[in-house]
């Protein structure tokens, strides 16, 4: 009898333990929910369990029932920016989410230059690290969900099949947690919060050294001849998380699609230098996939790879990748690119100027997503070329007051004739019309093509009055 009672008690305890509502890690205390939106609260429970969700901002009780497989979800409407709030989830036993804020939520993803934390990588620092640490305080409502970071430990998870959860937790705005947060993402959140005066939450899911194909699912990659479709049928552990298609889509995108976000910032591309021509087609397919999965026309702002002394692949592979990054995004609605032609470091592929990248991303978001008028947020870009008297006159967009610096020779320009041989060019901003650049060379009496910054490294000297650099370009398509 004693043994029977003990077994019964253990069974009842097991049932009670299993009865507690289970939420995915991204739904936790300290989180930020998108303000004034219909957001989803979801999780698992015992099959058939009756679930009640109570939100403190309105006192409403939302009820549902777990499916035969134990899944459940409810939709709640969030209030305008504010908090802290609480959410109580119960199937008879309560799970309480405390210190919840409502504000603006952005998803931040990419490879190592997005992954690079505020404290930098070994031998690669981030400018402004000490100031950011000194300014970090939980009184400033910036919150960070760091995928793959749990209890301060980093575990990079990849998967051959779509996952419903991604390990991680929400962090407060304090020095210790800021130090291990993506510098680009944290600066973006911090600056955006200061400009809008609302809570900002970022979900950071990145993985260094990865190609964009790893972040795309099978359907999105259909029709790309360079993608090995047999990879989707492979079994067993993922031995190459850097090139295997879909493995990061499965582990670091799929778990977050139920979470309502305002938009996405993306910094990736270095590892696609080996197949740069594909990027102009991959990027639109990637954005289309994201919008279908999130079921929203999300704003998408991305960063062009930065000048560096030698990218892998063929000669000028960095220049070719930058070109196809620009081409890939220019016709996508609600999508803009940050040019980093002036921020690179000859010696560091993980360059230190992350705050400047974030400032440009924030200006895009303020102008294009939040409707802030009067901001100059777009880099000047090539518009047209006219040949007159042995000189090429280059016109640009997004420079209403012209280009600078005036009255000095410009670097990184090349010019070619019909022989397709490029020579270093003499280039200056045209005094009579500073929205044009005059390019020539005594070696090329009859020019037909001009290139600017068509190399792995360039100085990014030419800018508009907002300090935004001219996007590297070429007028030919010879290789």
XYZ file of C-alpha atoms in Angstrom:
479
model
C 0.000 0.000 0.000
C 2.821 2.399 0.889
C 4.477 1.792 -2.481
C 1.134 2.354 -4.243
C 0.616 5.688 -2.453
C 4.158 6.808 -3.309
C 3.645 5.888 -6.962
C 0.304 7.715 -7.040
C 1.822 10.856 -5.500
C 4.684 10.807 -7.985
C 2.222 10.420 -10.858
C 0.112 13.317 -9.606
C 3.224 15.467 -9.231
C 4.244 14.588 -12.778
C 0.809 15.559 -14.088
C 0.936 18.835 -12.159
C 4.419 19.595 -13.444
C 3.361 18.867 -17.003
C 0.222 20.983 -16.649
C 2.034 24.281 -16.410
C 1.768 26.436 -19.513
C 4.999 26.474 -21.485
C 5.946 29.617 -23.407
C 8.685 29.995 -26.027
C 11.787 31.835 -24.740
C 10.988 34.983 -26.757
C 7.823 35.433 -24.668
C 9.333 36.326 -21.337
C 9.640 38.891 -18.613
C 11.355 42.135 -19.690
C 10.165 41.760 -23.286
C 8.921 44.563 -25.537
C 5.705 44.024 -27.502
C 4.873 46.050 -30.593
C 2.668 48.910 -29.465
C -0.944 49.404 -30.552
C -0.987 46.121 -32.458
C -2.670 42.743 -32.495
C 0.070 40.501 -31.138
C 0.166 36.781 -30.632
C 0.755 34.994 -27.318
C 1.343 31.296 -27.878
C 2.767 28.185 -26.277
C 2.107 24.618 -25.261
C 0.087 22.875 -22.560
C -1.556 19.535 -21.957
C -3.919 18.590 -24.811
C -7.350 20.051 -24.188
C -6.157 22.301 -21.364
C -8.133 25.500 -20.892
C -5.835 28.479 -21.179
C -6.480 31.980 -19.860
C -4.330 35.014 -20.668
C -4.813 38.167 -18.584
C -3.206 41.446 -19.659
C -2.679 44.119 -17.025
C -3.049 47.101 -19.354
C -6.758 46.459 -19.853
C -7.600 43.688 -17.374
C -9.055 41.557 -20.157
C -9.105 37.765 -19.968
C -8.491 35.916 -23.218
C -9.485 32.247 -23.242
C -8.625 29.351 -25.520
C -8.068 25.620 -25.416
C -4.950 23.643 -26.240
C -5.190 21.473 -29.329
C -4.787 17.715 -29.399
C -1.072 18.293 -29.889
C -0.946 20.726 -26.965
C -0.517 23.926 -28.987
C -2.462 27.090 -28.231
C -2.444 30.773 -29.184
C -4.415 33.922 -28.466
C -4.318 37.384 -29.989
C -4.292 40.431 -27.731
C -4.269 44.121 -28.621
C -1.450 46.087 -27.071
C -1.716 49.670 -25.799
C 0.371 52.625 -26.987
C 3.981 52.785 -25.849
C 4.346 52.398 -22.123
C 4.545 50.015 -19.212
C 5.690 48.193 -17.267
C 2.870 45.723 -17.713
C 2.310 42.110 -16.715
C 0.793 39.159 -18.532
C -0.561 36.150 -16.647
C -0.844 32.842 -18.525
C -2.709 30.078 -16.748
C -4.088 26.608 -17.260
C -4.793 26.344 -13.549
C -1.207 27.127 -12.661
C 0.004 30.639 -13.402
C 3.015 31.786 -15.383
C 3.583 35.502 -14.865
C 5.503 37.719 -17.284
C 6.642 40.868 -15.488
C 8.193 44.162 -16.521
C 6.744 43.985 -20.044
C 6.905 47.156 -22.147
C 5.053 48.200 -25.289
C 6.960 50.117 -27.933
C 8.794 49.482 -31.191
C 10.237 46.041 -31.991
C 12.867 45.408 -34.670
C 14.463 42.160 -35.804
C 18.239 42.378 -36.349
C 20.014 39.667 -38.291
C 22.980 38.826 -40.511
C 26.526 37.564 -40.250
C 29.568 38.647 -38.247
C 29.344 42.425 -38.669
C 25.839 42.202 -37.207
C 26.950 39.638 -34.644
C 29.976 41.727 -33.519
C 29.179 42.727 -29.920
C 29.706 46.103 -28.296
C 32.824 44.742 -26.590
C 34.192 43.796 -30.015
C 35.921 40.653 -31.183
C 39.447 39.695 -30.107
C 41.735 42.218 -31.777
C 38.787 44.080 -33.336
C 37.330 46.906 -31.213
C 34.112 48.894 -31.544
C 34.339 52.671 -31.403
C 32.436 54.173 -28.485
C 32.393 50.974 -26.427
C 33.360 52.671 -23.148
C 30.847 55.483 -23.605
C 28.084 53.005 -24.404
C 28.863 51.031 -21.266
C 28.908 54.154 -19.113
C 25.559 55.297 -20.535
C 23.771 51.946 -20.273
C 21.087 51.984 -17.601
C 17.862 50.078 -17.119
C 16.099 53.433 -16.746
C 16.445 53.835 -20.519
C 13.795 51.508 -22.024
C 15.901 49.519 -24.467
C 15.540 45.729 -24.249
C 17.447 43.041 -26.139
C 16.495 39.443 -26.892
C 19.709 37.637 -27.762
C 19.136 34.388 -29.620
C 21.414 31.555 -28.529
C 22.452 33.401 -25.364
C 21.249 31.859 -22.116
C 22.651 32.666 -18.685
C 25.512 34.510 -20.351
C 26.588 31.516 -22.422
C 26.598 31.435 -26.228
C 25.373 28.306 -27.983
C 24.941 28.568 -31.746
C 22.106 26.296 -32.807
C 21.464 25.219 -36.398
C 18.885 22.758 -37.652
C 17.918 20.765 -40.736
C 14.237 21.155 -39.852
C 12.236 24.215 -38.781
C 12.274 24.797 -35.024
C 9.455 26.326 -33.011
C 11.776 27.791 -30.380
C 15.134 29.514 -30.284
C 17.076 29.540 -27.037
C 17.678 32.956 -25.554
C 16.294 35.544 -23.168
C 15.375 39.222 -22.862
C 18.026 41.474 -21.344
C 17.803 44.861 -19.692
C 19.815 47.900 -20.700
C 22.735 47.406 -18.340
C 26.488 47.374 -19.047
C 27.018 43.629 -18.727
C 24.284 42.713 -21.174
C 24.988 45.578 -23.564
C 28.618 44.422 -23.823
C 27.572 41.131 -25.447
C 24.825 42.627 -27.645
C 25.354 43.299 -31.340
C 26.892 46.776 -31.634
C 24.940 47.686 -34.779
C 21.680 46.432 -33.259
C 22.224 48.070 -29.872
C 23.221 51.408 -31.344
C 20.168 51.204 -33.631
C 17.855 50.569 -30.671
C 19.464 53.173 -28.429
C 19.413 55.937 -31.056
C 15.873 55.087 -32.181
C 14.678 55.179 -28.569
C 16.227 58.601 -28.011
C 14.647 60.014 -31.183
C 11.151 58.587 -30.620
C 11.063 58.575 -26.801
C 9.363 55.177 -26.660
C 10.582 51.759 -25.509
C 12.503 49.855 -28.167
C 13.050 46.112 -28.244
C 15.439 44.295 -30.544
C 15.571 40.611 -31.344
C 19.111 39.752 -32.399
C 19.620 36.524 -34.356
C 22.909 36.426 -36.236
C 25.620 33.974 -37.200
C 29.060 34.927 -38.473
C 30.529 33.594 -41.710
C 27.204 32.597 -43.254
C 25.800 32.970 -46.751
C 22.335 34.342 -47.358
C 21.247 30.901 -48.626
C 21.514 29.542 -45.065
C 18.820 32.030 -44.022
C 16.348 31.048 -46.767
C 13.927 28.130 -46.895
C 13.593 25.556 -49.635
C 10.734 27.306 -51.409
C 12.614 30.614 -51.535
C 15.671 28.884 -53.020
C 13.815 27.092 -55.794
C 15.161 28.023 -59.198
C 18.664 28.949 -58.044
C 20.921 26.656 -60.046
C 23.920 27.056 -57.720
C 21.965 25.716 -54.720
C 22.364 21.992 -54.122
C 18.746 20.911 -53.672
C 19.832 17.519 -52.317
C 20.952 19.324 -49.164
C 17.300 19.542 -48.100
C 17.083 15.746 -47.989
C 20.230 15.260 -45.887
C 20.000 13.696 -42.452
C 22.087 13.915 -39.322
C 23.973 16.776 -37.670
C 24.773 19.926 -39.647
C 28.532 19.895 -40.162
C 28.684 23.118 -42.188
C 26.401 25.849 -40.814
C 27.991 28.465 -43.078
C 26.847 27.263 -46.501
C 24.189 24.581 -45.927
C 20.884 25.973 -47.230
C 18.067 26.773 -44.784
C 19.786 25.710 -41.558
C 19.640 29.217 -40.061
C 16.192 29.883 -41.461
C 15.152 26.801 -39.500
C 16.835 27.735 -36.218
C 16.973 31.546 -36.094
C 14.122 32.848 -38.238
C 11.332 30.271 -38.115
C 10.913 30.432 -34.301
C 10.203 34.173 -34.407
C 7.613 34.458 -37.166
C 4.675 34.486 -34.691
C 6.229 37.472 -32.867
C 4.956 40.807 -34.205
C 7.725 43.189 -35.227
C 7.841 46.627 -36.827
C 10.652 45.943 -39.278
C 13.996 44.292 -39.925
C 17.606 45.395 -40.285
C 19.997 43.080 -42.124
C 23.781 43.113 -42.374
C 25.166 40.210 -44.373
C 26.985 39.559 -47.610
C 30.702 39.075 -47.064
C 30.419 35.321 -47.473
C 28.546 35.704 -50.750
C 31.580 37.286 -52.399
C 32.216 33.926 -54.070
C 28.874 34.184 -55.950
C 28.176 37.931 -56.093
C 26.028 37.872 -59.240
C 23.447 35.684 -57.504
C 22.906 38.219 -54.714
C 20.828 40.599 -56.810
C 18.279 37.781 -57.189
C 18.711 36.173 -53.781
C 17.987 39.370 -51.853
C 14.518 39.988 -53.366
C 13.635 36.323 -52.823
C 14.787 36.597 -49.203
C 12.698 39.709 -48.511
C 9.648 38.167 -50.197
C 10.017 35.087 -48.005
C 10.281 37.168 -44.817
C 7.174 39.177 -45.620
C 5.175 36.074 -46.423
C 6.248 34.357 -43.211
C 5.602 37.381 -40.990
C 2.421 38.067 -42.964
C 3.278 41.737 -43.146
C 4.895 44.166 -45.562
C 7.825 44.714 -43.258
C 10.221 47.603 -43.792
C 13.592 46.073 -44.654
C 16.802 48.085 -44.289
C 20.136 46.513 -45.083
C 23.826 47.368 -45.040
C 26.202 47.218 -47.989
C 29.449 45.375 -47.219
C 32.253 47.658 -46.157
C 35.537 48.348 -47.965
C 38.279 45.921 -46.917
C 41.694 45.241 -48.411
C 40.948 41.780 -49.829
C 37.713 39.853 -50.032
C 37.818 36.200 -51.058
C 36.729 35.073 -54.494
C 37.873 36.602 -57.785
C 39.526 40.005 -58.182
C 37.259 42.830 -57.024
C 34.790 40.348 -55.574
C 33.936 42.843 -52.833
C 33.100 45.458 -55.459
C 30.959 42.988 -57.404
C 29.096 41.963 -54.268
C 28.420 45.600 -53.355
C 27.106 46.182 -56.866
C 24.666 43.281 -56.655
C 23.587 44.219 -53.143
C 22.578 47.615 -54.510
C 20.885 46.164 -57.587
C 19.045 43.549 -55.523
C 17.328 46.031 -53.242
C 16.718 49.113 -55.340
C 13.390 47.916 -56.781
C 11.971 46.373 -53.595
C 9.251 48.481 -51.985
C 9.823 49.628 -48.400
C 13.450 48.629 -48.692
C 16.597 50.788 -48.579
C 20.338 50.232 -48.317
C 22.929 51.875 -46.107
C 26.119 52.601 -48.033
C 29.306 52.174 -45.973
C 31.841 53.238 -48.623
C 33.413 55.730 -46.189
C 33.423 53.545 -43.062
C 35.694 50.681 -44.020
C 39.090 49.915 -42.563
C 41.823 48.540 -44.808
C 42.943 46.105 -42.091
C 39.647 45.166 -40.390
C 36.836 43.267 -42.033
C 35.111 43.791 -38.670
C 35.533 47.556 -38.809
C 35.019 49.654 -35.648
C 32.557 52.307 -36.877
C 29.336 50.529 -35.973
C 27.552 53.558 -34.537
C 27.678 55.347 -37.898
C 26.031 52.342 -39.552
C 23.280 52.389 -36.935
C 22.733 56.137 -37.316
C 22.122 55.679 -41.038
C 19.747 52.776 -40.404
C 17.834 54.864 -37.863
C 17.476 57.768 -40.298
C 16.041 55.392 -42.893
C 13.553 54.080 -40.345
C 12.586 57.544 -39.099
C 12.035 58.880 -42.603
C 10.526 55.892 -44.368
C 8.790 53.924 -41.616
C 7.821 56.621 -39.133
C 7.230 59.465 -41.593
C 9.737 61.940 -40.153
C 9.930 64.638 -42.815
C 13.011 66.517 -43.963
C 15.594 63.847 -43.195
C 18.316 63.136 -45.722
C 18.615 59.388 -45.433
C 19.588 58.132 -48.906
C 23.130 58.027 -50.255
C 23.785 59.679 -53.607
C 23.756 57.182 -56.446
C 24.663 57.129 -60.138
C 21.962 58.569 -62.414
C 23.460 59.155 -65.863
C 26.595 59.858 -67.884
C 27.198 62.278 -70.740
C 30.367 62.362 -72.864
C 31.472 65.812 -74.050
C 34.836 66.815 -75.563
C 36.713 63.805 -74.236
C 35.300 64.016 -70.719
C 32.589 62.065 -68.892
C 30.043 64.023 -66.864
C 28.495 61.853 -64.159
C 25.101 62.873 -62.739
C 23.751 61.575 -59.431
C 20.539 61.323 -57.443
C 20.071 62.278 -53.769
C 22.409 65.279 -53.754
C 20.091 68.315 -53.940
C 22.884 70.712 -52.976
C 25.516 68.883 -54.955
C 28.444 66.737 -53.943
C 31.571 67.411 -51.894
C 34.480 67.918 -51.446
C 34.690 70.709 -53.998
C 37.856 72.028 -55.631
C 40.120 69.060 -54.914
C 40.988 65.951 -56.928
C 38.766 62.945 -56.284
C 40.129 59.426 -55.929
C 38.873 55.934 -56.791
C 37.687 56.878 -60.308
C 38.670 54.968 -63.449
C 37.863 55.596 -67.098
C 38.058 53.467 -70.257
C 37.602 53.755 -73.995
C 36.467 51.245 -76.582
C 39.478 49.039 -75.780
C 37.911 48.350 -72.325
C 41.177 49.111 -70.560
C 40.599 51.168 -67.436
C 43.012 53.889 -66.361
C 43.135 55.934 -63.154
C 41.102 59.051 -63.877
C 41.271 62.734 -63.081
C 38.005 63.571 -61.377
C 36.556 66.686 -59.764
C 33.141 67.968 -58.861
C 31.917 70.199 -61.676
C 31.976 73.801 -60.434
C 29.154 74.940 -62.719
C 26.912 72.117 -61.490
C 28.087 70.432 -58.250
C 25.595 67.644 -58.815
C 27.953 66.333 -61.498
C 31.476 64.899 -61.491
C 33.830 65.488 -64.399
C 36.019 62.459 -65.179
C 38.835 62.267 -67.746
C 42.295 60.909 -68.499
C 44.957 61.834 -71.090
C 45.240 58.100 -71.706
C 41.588 57.911 -72.803
C 40.791 60.587 -75.400
C 37.431 59.009 -76.285
C 35.892 57.650 -73.043
C 32.946 55.268 -73.022
C 32.845 53.969 -69.435
C 33.520 55.153 -65.884
C 33.909 53.246 -62.636
C 33.921 54.579 -59.093
C 35.116 52.519 -56.150
C 35.217 49.343 -58.190
C 37.696 47.577 -55.917
C 37.650 45.717 -52.640
C 38.831 48.825 -50.784
C 37.976 52.480 -51.418
C 38.085 55.663 -49.383
C 34.467 56.734 -49.868
C 35.604 60.311 -50.350
C 32.616 61.650 -52.321
C 29.525 62.568 -50.260
C 26.422 64.699 -50.242
C 25.833 67.506 -47.734
C 24.392 65.054 -45.214
C 27.723 63.224 -45.163
C 26.303 60.177 -46.917
C 28.778 58.561 -49.318
C 28.291 58.095 -53.040
C 27.349 54.481 -53.748
C 30.127 52.792 -55.787
C 29.092 52.268 -59.400
C 30.168 51.413 -62.913
C 28.607 52.445 -66.212
C 29.728 49.302 -68.067
C 28.786 45.644 -67.831
C 31.948 44.168 -69.286
C 32.625 41.441 -66.746
